[in-house]
PDB file of C-alpha atoms and ligand atoms in Angstrom:
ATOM      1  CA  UNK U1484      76.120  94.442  87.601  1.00  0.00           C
ATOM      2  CA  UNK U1485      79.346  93.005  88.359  1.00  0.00           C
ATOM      3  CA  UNK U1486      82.331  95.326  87.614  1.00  0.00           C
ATOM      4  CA  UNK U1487      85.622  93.860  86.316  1.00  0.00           C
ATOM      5  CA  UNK U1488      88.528  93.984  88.636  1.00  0.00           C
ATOM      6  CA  UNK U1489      91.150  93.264  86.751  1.00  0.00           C
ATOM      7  CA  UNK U1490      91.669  90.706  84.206  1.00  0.00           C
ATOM      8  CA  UNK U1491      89.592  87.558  85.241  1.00  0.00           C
ATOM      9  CA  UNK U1492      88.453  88.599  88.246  1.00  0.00           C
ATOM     10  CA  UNK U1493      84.598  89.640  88.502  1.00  0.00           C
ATOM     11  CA  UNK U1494      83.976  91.866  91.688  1.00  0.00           C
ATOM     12  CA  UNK U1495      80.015  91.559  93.072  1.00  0.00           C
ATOM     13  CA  UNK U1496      79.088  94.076  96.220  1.00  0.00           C
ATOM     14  CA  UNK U1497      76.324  93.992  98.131  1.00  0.00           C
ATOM     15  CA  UNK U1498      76.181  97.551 100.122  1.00  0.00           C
ATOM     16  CA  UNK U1499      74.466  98.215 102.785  1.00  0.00           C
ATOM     17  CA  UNK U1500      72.862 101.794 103.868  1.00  0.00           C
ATOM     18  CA  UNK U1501      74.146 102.897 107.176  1.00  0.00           C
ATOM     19  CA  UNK U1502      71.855 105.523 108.622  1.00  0.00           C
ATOM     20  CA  UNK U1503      72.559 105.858 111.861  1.00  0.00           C
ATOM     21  CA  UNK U1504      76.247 106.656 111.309  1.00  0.00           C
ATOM     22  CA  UNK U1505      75.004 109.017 108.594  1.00  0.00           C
ATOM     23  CA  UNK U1506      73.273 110.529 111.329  1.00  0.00           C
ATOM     24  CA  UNK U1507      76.511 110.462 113.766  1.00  0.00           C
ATOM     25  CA  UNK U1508      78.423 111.943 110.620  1.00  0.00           C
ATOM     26  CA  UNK U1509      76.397 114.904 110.155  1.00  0.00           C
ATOM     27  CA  UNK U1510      76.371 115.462 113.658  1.00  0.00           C
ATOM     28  CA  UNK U1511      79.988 115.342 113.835  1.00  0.00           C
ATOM     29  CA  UNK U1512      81.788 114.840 110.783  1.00  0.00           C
ATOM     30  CA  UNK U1513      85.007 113.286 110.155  1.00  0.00           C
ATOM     31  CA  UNK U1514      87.744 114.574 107.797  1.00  0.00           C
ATOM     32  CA  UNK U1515      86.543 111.762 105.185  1.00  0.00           C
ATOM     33  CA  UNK U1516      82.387 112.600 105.438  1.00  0.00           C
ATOM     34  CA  UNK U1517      80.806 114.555 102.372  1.00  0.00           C
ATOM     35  CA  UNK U1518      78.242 116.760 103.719  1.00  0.00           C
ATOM     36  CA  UNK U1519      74.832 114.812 102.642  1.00  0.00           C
ATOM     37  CA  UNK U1520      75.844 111.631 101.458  1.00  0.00           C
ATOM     38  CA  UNK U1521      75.021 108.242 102.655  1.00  0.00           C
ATOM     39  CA  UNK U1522      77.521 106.115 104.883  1.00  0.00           C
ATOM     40  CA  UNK U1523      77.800 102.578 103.369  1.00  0.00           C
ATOM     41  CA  UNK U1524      79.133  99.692 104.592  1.00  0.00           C
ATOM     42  CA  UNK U1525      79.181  96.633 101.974  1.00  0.00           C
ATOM     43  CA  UNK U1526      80.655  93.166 101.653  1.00  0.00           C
ATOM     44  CA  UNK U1527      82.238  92.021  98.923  1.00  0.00           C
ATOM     45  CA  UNK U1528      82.238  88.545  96.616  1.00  0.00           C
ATOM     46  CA  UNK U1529      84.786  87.610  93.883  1.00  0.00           C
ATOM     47  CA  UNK U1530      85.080  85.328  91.370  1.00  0.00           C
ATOM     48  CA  UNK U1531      88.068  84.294  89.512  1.00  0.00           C
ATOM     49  CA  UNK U1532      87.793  83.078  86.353  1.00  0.00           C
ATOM     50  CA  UNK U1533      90.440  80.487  84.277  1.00  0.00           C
ATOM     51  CA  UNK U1534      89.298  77.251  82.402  1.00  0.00           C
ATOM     52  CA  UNK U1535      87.472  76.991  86.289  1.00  0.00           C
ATOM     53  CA  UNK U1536      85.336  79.262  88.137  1.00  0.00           C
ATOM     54  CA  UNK U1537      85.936  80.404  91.405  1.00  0.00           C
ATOM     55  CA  UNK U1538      83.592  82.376  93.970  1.00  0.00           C
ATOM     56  CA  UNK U1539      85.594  83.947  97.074  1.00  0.00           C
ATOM     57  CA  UNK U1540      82.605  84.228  99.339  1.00  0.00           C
ATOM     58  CA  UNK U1541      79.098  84.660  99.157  1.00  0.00           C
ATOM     59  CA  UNK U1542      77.266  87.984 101.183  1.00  0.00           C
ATOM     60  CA  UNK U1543      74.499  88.007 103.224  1.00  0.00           C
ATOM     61  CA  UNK U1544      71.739  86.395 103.543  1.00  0.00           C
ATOM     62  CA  UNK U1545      69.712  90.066 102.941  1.00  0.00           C
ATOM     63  CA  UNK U1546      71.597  90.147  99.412  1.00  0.00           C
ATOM     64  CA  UNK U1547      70.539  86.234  98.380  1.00  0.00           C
ATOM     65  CA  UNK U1548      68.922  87.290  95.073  1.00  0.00           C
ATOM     66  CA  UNK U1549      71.468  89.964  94.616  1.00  0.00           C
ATOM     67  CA  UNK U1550      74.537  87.741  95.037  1.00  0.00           C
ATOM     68  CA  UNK U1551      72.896  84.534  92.430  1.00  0.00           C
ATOM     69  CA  UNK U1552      71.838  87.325  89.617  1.00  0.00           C
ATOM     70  CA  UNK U1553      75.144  88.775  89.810  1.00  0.00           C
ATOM     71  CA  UNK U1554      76.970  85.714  89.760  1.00  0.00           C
ATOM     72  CA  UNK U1555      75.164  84.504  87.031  1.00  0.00           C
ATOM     73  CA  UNK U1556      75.977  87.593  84.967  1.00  0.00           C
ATOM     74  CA  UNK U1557      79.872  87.355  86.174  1.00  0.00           C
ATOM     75  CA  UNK U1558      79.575  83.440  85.183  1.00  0.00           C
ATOM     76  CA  UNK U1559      77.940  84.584  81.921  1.00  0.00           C
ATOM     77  CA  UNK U1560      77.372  80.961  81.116  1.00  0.00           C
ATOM     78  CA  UNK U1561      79.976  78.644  82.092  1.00  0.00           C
ATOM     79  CA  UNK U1562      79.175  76.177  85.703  1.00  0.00           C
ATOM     80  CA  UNK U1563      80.760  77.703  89.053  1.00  0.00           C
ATOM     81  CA  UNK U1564      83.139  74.945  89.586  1.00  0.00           C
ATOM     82  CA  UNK U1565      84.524  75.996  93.187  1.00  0.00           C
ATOM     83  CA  UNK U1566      82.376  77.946  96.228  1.00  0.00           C
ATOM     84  CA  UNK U1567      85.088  79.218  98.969  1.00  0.00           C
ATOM     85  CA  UNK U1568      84.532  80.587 102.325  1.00  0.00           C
ATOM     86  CA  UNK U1569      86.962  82.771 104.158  1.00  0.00           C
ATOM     87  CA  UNK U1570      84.497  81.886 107.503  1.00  0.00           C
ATOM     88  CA  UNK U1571      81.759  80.624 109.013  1.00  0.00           C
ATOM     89  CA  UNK U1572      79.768  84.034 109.477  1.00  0.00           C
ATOM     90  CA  UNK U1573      76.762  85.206 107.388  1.00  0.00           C
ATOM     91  CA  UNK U1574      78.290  88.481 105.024  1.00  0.00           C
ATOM     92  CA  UNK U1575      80.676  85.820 103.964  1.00  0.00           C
ATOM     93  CA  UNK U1576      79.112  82.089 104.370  1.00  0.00           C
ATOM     94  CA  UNK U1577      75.398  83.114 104.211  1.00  0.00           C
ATOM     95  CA  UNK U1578      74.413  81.937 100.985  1.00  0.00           C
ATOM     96  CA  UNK U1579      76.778  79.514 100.572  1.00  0.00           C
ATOM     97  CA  UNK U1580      73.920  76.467 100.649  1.00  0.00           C
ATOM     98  CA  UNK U1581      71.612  78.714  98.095  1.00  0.00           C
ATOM     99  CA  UNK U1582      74.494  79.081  95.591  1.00  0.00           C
ATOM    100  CA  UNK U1583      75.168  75.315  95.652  1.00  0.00           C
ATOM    101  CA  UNK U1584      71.240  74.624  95.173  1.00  0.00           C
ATOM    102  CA  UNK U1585      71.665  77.055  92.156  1.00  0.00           C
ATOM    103  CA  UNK U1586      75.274  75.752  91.203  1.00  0.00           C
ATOM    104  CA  UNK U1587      75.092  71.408  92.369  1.00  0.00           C
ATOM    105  CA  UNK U1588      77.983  71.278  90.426  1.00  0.00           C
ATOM    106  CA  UNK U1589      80.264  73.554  92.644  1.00  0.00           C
ATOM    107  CA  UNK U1590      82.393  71.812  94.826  1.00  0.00           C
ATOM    108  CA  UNK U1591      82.613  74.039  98.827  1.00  0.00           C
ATOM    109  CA  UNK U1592      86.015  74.727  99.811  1.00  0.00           C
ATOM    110  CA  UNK U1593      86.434  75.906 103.412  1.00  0.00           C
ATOM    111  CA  UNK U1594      89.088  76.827 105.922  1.00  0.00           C
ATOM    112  CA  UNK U1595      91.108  73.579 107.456  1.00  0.00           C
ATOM    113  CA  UNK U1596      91.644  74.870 110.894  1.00  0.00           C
ATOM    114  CA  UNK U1597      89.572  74.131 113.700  1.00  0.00           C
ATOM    115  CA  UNK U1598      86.922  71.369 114.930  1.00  0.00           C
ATOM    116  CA  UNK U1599      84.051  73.140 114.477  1.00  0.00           C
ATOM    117  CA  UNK U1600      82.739  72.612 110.616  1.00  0.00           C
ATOM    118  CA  UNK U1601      79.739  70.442 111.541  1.00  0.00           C
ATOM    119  CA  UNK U1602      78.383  73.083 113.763  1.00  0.00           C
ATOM    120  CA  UNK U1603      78.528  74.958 110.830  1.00  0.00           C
ATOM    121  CA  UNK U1604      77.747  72.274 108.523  1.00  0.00           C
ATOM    122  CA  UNK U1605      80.654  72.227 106.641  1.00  0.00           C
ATOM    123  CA  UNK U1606      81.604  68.808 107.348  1.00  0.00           C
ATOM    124  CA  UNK U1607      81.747  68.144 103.817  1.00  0.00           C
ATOM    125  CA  UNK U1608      83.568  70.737 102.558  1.00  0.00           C
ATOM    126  CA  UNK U1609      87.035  70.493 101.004  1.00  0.00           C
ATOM    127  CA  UNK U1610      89.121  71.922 103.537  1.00  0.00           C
ATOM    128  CA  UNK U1611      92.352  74.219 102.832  1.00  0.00           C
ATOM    129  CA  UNK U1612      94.983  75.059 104.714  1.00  0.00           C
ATOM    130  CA  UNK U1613      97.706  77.799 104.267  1.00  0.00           C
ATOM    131  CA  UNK U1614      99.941  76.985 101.607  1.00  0.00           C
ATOM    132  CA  UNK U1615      97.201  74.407  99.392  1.00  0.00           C
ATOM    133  CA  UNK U1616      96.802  75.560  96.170  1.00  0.00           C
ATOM    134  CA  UNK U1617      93.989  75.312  93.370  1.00  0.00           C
ATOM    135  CA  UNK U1618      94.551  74.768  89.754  1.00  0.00           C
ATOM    136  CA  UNK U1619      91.853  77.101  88.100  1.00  0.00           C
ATOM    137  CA  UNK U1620      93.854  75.800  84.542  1.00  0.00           C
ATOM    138  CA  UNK U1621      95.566  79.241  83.176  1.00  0.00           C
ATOM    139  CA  UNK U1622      95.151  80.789  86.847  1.00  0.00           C
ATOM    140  CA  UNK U1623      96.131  79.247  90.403  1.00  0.00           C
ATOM    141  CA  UNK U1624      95.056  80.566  93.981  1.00  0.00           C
ATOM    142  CA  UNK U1625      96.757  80.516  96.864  1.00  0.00           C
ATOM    143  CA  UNK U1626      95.501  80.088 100.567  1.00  0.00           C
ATOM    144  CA  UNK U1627      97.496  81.908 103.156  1.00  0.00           C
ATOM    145  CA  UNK U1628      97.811  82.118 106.732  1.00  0.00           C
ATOM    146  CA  UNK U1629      95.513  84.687 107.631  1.00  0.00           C
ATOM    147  CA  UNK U1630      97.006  87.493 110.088  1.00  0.00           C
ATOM    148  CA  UNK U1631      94.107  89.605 111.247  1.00  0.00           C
ATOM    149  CA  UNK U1632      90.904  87.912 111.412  1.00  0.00           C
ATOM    150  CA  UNK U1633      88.100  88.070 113.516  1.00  0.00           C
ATOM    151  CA  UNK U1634      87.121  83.962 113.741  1.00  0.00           C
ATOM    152  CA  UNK U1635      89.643  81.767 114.328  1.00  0.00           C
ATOM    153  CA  UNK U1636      88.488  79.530 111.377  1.00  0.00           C
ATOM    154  CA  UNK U1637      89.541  81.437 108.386  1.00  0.00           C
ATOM    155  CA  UNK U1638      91.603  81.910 105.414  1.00  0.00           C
ATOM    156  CA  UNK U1639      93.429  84.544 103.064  1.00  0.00           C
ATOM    157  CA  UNK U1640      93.758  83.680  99.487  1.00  0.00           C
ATOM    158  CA  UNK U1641      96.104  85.248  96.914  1.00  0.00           C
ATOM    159  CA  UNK U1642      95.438  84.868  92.776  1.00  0.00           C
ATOM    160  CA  UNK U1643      98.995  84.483  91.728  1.00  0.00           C
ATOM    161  CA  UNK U1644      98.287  85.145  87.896  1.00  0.00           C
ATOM    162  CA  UNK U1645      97.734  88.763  88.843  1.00  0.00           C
ATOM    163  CA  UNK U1646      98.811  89.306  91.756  1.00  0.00           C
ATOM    164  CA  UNK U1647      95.490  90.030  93.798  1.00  0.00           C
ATOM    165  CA  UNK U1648      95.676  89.634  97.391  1.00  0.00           C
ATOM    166  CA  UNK U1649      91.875  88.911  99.359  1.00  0.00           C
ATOM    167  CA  UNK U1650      92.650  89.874 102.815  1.00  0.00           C
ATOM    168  CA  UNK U1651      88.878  89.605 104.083  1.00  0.00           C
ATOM    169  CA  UNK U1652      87.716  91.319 106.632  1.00  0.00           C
ATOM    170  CA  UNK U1653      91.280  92.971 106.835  1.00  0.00           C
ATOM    171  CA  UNK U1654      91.563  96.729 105.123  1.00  0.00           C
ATOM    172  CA  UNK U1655      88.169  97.389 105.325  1.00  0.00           C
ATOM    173  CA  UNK U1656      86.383 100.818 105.254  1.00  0.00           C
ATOM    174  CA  UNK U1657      82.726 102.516 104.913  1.00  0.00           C
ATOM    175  CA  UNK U1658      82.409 104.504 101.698  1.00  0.00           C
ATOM    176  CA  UNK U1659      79.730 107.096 100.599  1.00  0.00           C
ATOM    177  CA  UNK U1660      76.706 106.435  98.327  1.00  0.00           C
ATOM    178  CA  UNK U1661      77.929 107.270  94.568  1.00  0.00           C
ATOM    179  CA  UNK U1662      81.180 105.873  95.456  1.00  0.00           C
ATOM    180  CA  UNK U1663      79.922 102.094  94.996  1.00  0.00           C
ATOM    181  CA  UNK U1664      81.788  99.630  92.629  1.00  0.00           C
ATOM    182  CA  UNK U1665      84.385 102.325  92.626  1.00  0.00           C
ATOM    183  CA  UNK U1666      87.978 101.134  92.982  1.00  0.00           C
ATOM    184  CA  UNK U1667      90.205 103.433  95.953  1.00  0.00           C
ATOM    185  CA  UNK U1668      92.737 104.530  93.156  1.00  0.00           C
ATOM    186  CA  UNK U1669      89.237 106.409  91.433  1.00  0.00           C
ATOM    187  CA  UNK U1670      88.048 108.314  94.401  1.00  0.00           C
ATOM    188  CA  UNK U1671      87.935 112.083  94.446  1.00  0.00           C
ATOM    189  CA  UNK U1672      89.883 111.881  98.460  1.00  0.00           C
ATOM    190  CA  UNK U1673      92.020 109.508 100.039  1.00  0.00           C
ATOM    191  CA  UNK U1674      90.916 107.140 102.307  1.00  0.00           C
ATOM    192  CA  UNK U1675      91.995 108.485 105.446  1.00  0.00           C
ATOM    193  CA  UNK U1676      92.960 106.599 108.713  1.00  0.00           C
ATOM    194  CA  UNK U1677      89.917 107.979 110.272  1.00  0.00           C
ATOM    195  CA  UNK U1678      87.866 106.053 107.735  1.00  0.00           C
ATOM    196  CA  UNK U1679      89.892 103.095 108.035  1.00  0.00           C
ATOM    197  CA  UNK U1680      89.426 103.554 112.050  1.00  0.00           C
ATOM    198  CA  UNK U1681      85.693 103.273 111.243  1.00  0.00           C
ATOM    199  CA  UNK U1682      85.664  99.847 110.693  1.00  0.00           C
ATOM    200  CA  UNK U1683      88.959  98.587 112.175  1.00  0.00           C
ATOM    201  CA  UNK U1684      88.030 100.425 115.651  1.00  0.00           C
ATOM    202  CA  UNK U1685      85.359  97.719 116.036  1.00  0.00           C
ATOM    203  CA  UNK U1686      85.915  95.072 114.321  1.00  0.00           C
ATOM    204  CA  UNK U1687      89.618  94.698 115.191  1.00  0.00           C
ATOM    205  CA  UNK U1688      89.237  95.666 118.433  1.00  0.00           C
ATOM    206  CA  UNK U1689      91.825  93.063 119.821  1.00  0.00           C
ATOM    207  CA  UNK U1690      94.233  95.579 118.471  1.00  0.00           C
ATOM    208  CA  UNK U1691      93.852  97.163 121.821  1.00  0.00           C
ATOM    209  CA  UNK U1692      95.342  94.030 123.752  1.00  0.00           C
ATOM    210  CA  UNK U1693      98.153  93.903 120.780  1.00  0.00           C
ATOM    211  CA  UNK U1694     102.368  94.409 120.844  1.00  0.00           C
ATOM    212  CA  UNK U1695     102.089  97.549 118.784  1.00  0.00           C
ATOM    213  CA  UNK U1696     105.979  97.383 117.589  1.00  0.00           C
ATOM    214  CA  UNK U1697     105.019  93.910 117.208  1.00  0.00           C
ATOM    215  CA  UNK U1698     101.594  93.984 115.539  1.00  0.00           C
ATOM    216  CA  UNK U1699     102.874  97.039 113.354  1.00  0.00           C
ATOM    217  CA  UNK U1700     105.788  94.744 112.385  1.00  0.00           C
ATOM    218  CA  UNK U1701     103.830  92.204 110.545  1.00  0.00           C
ATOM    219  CA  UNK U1702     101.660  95.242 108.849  1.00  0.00           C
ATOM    220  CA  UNK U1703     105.106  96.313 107.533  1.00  0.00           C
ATOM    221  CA  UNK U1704     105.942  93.251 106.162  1.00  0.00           C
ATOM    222  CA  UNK U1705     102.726  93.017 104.422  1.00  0.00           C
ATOM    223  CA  UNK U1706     102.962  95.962 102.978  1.00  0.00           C
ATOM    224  CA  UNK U1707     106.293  95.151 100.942  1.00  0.00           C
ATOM    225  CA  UNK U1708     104.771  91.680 100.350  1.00  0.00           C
ATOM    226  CA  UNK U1709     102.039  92.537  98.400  1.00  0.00           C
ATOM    227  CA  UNK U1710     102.910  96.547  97.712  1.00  0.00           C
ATOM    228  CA  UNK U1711     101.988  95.616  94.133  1.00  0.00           C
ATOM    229  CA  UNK U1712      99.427  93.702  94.051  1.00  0.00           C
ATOM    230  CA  UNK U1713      95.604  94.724  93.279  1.00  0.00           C
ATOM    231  CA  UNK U1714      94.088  94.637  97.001  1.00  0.00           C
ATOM    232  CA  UNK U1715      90.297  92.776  97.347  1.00  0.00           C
ATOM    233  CA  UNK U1716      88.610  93.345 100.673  1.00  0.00           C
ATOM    234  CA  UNK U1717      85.296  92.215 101.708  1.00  0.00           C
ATOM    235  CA  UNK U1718      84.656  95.298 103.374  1.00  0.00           C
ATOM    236  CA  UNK U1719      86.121  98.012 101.605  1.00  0.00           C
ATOM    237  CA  UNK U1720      86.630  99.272  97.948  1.00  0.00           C
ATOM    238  CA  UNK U1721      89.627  97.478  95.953  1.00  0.00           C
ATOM    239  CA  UNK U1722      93.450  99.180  95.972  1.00  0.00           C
ATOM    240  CA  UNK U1723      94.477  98.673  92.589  1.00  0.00           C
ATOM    241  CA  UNK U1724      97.450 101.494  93.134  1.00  0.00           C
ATOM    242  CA  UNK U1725     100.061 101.737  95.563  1.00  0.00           C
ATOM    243  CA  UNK U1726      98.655  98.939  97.727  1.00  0.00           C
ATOM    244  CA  UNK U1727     102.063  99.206 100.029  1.00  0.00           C
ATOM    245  CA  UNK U1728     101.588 102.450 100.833  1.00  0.00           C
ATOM    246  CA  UNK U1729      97.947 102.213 101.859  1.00  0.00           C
ATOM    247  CA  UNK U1730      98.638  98.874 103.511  1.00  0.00           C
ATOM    248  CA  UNK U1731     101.183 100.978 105.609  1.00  0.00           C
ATOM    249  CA  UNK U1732      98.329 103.186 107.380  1.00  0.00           C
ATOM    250  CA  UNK U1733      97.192 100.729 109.643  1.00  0.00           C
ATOM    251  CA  UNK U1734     100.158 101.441 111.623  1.00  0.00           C
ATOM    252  CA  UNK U1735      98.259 104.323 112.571  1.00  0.00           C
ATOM    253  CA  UNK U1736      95.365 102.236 113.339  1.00  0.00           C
ATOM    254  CA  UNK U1737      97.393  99.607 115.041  1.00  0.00           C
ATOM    255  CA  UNK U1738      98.753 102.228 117.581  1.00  0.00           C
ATOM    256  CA  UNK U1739      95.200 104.539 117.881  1.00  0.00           C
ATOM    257  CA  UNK U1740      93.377 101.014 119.196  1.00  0.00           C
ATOM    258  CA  UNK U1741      96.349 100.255 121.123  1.00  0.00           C
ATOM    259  CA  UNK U1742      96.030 103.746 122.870  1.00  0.00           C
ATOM    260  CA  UNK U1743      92.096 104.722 123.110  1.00  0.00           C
ATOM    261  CA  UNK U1744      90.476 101.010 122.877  1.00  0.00           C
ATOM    262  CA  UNK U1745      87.651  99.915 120.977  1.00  0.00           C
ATOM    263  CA  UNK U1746      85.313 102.227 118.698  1.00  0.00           C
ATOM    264  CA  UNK U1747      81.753 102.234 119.323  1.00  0.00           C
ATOM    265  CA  UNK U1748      80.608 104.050 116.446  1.00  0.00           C
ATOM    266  CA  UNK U1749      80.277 101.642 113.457  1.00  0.00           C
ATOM    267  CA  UNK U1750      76.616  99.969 115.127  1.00  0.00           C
TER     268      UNK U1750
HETATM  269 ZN1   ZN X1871      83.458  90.227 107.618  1.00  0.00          ZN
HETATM  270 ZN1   ZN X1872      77.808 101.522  98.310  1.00  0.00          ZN
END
């Protein structure tokens, strides 16, 4: 089931079983690891809902049935009326052309930038840039100029009503089986900069070619931006305290990829 977010927002996962770095974890454990649990990773999907629908990406292609029942439940009724991709790479754009079979009437929004959307046929997409807006009636999102991204063609989108910021693939994080659908502010530990390393070390592993005064700069200024808004990742569980703060600790990561280079372990 979907689990409410926060007022009009519907949050779908899709987690995936990781265990191979369960294995690595028992191994060796970090400071976050709970002795026999499962290491998930998961992706995340939102919809925002005002007199229009919205769907903030989509999931896999290994969660397709997963990802259409749930969004039916979260629509409970009422047509999807917009389909947006952050982009172009399957745990976020995977089902994108089965949703729109399911939901004809839901017009695909994706990223403005670049010259590549018929190679991934998004040539007839609406595109946004940073800055666009859409009227949701009652409710408006933002698209913003995304920061740390892993694809050149991609967007950040902020709901304005409530203040909830989707950073993507940004502020991501494995969590532990039993710990699904659960928001950060609800765990039993804190989500330590070793977990957040567990992701970042890979996927933003450009951090190691980075101006860390530099890079760290822009984290700061995030972090007052949007210190009090609920946090959405596509990776990770939801900050719905304290986002600042949290937002903060990827100083640390900033500098530990600056200094020891790319992590290995998240396969
Ligand atoms: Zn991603
Ligand atoms: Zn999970």
């Amino acid at each position: 089931m979907p689990r409410t977010l926060t007022d009009g927002i519907e949050w779908i996962q899709g987690c995936i079983p990781r265990p191979g770095l369960t294995t690595d974890y028992v191994a060796d454990p970090p400071d976050w690891y709970e002795p026999e649990r499962e290491v998930h990773t998961c992706q995340n999907a939102y919809l925002v809902t005002g007199e229009r629908t919205l769907l903030f990406d989509t999931l896999s292609p290994a969660n397709r049935e997963h990802v259409l029942e749930e969004l039916d439940v979260a629509l409970d009724g009422r047509d999807l009326d917009y389909l947006v991709v952050s982009h172009p790479e399957a745990p976020h754009a995977g089902n994108a052309f089965a949703i729109l079979e399911r939901h004809p009437e839901a017009t695909l929004v994706a990223p403005a930038h670049g010259n590549e959307h018929e190679l991934y046929h998004l040539g007839d997409a609406e595109q946004v840039a940073p800055g666009d807006t859409i009227d949701l009636g009652g409710r408006e999102v933002e698209f913003l100029q995304p920061l740390f991204l892993d694809h050149a063609m991609h967007i950040w989108m902020r709901e304005t009503t409530t203040g909830t910021f989707f950073p993507v693939d940004w502020l991501g994080f494995p969590h532990m089986d039993g710990e699904c659908l659960t928001v950060v502010e609800e765990l039993d530990h804190e989500v330590t900069v070793d977990q957040l390393l567990a992701f970042h070390g890979r996927v933003f592993f450009w951090y190691q070619y980075a101006d860390v005064q530099k890079t760290n700069g822009v984290v700061e200024e995030l972090a007052d931006r949007y210190a009090s808004d609920v946090v959405a990742p596509a990776h990770g569980l939801p900050i719905t305290a304290d986002a600042g703060a949290f937002i903060e600790r990827m100083t640390a990561i900033v500098e530990h990829v600056s200094e020891r280079g790319r992590l290995d372990v998240f396969g």
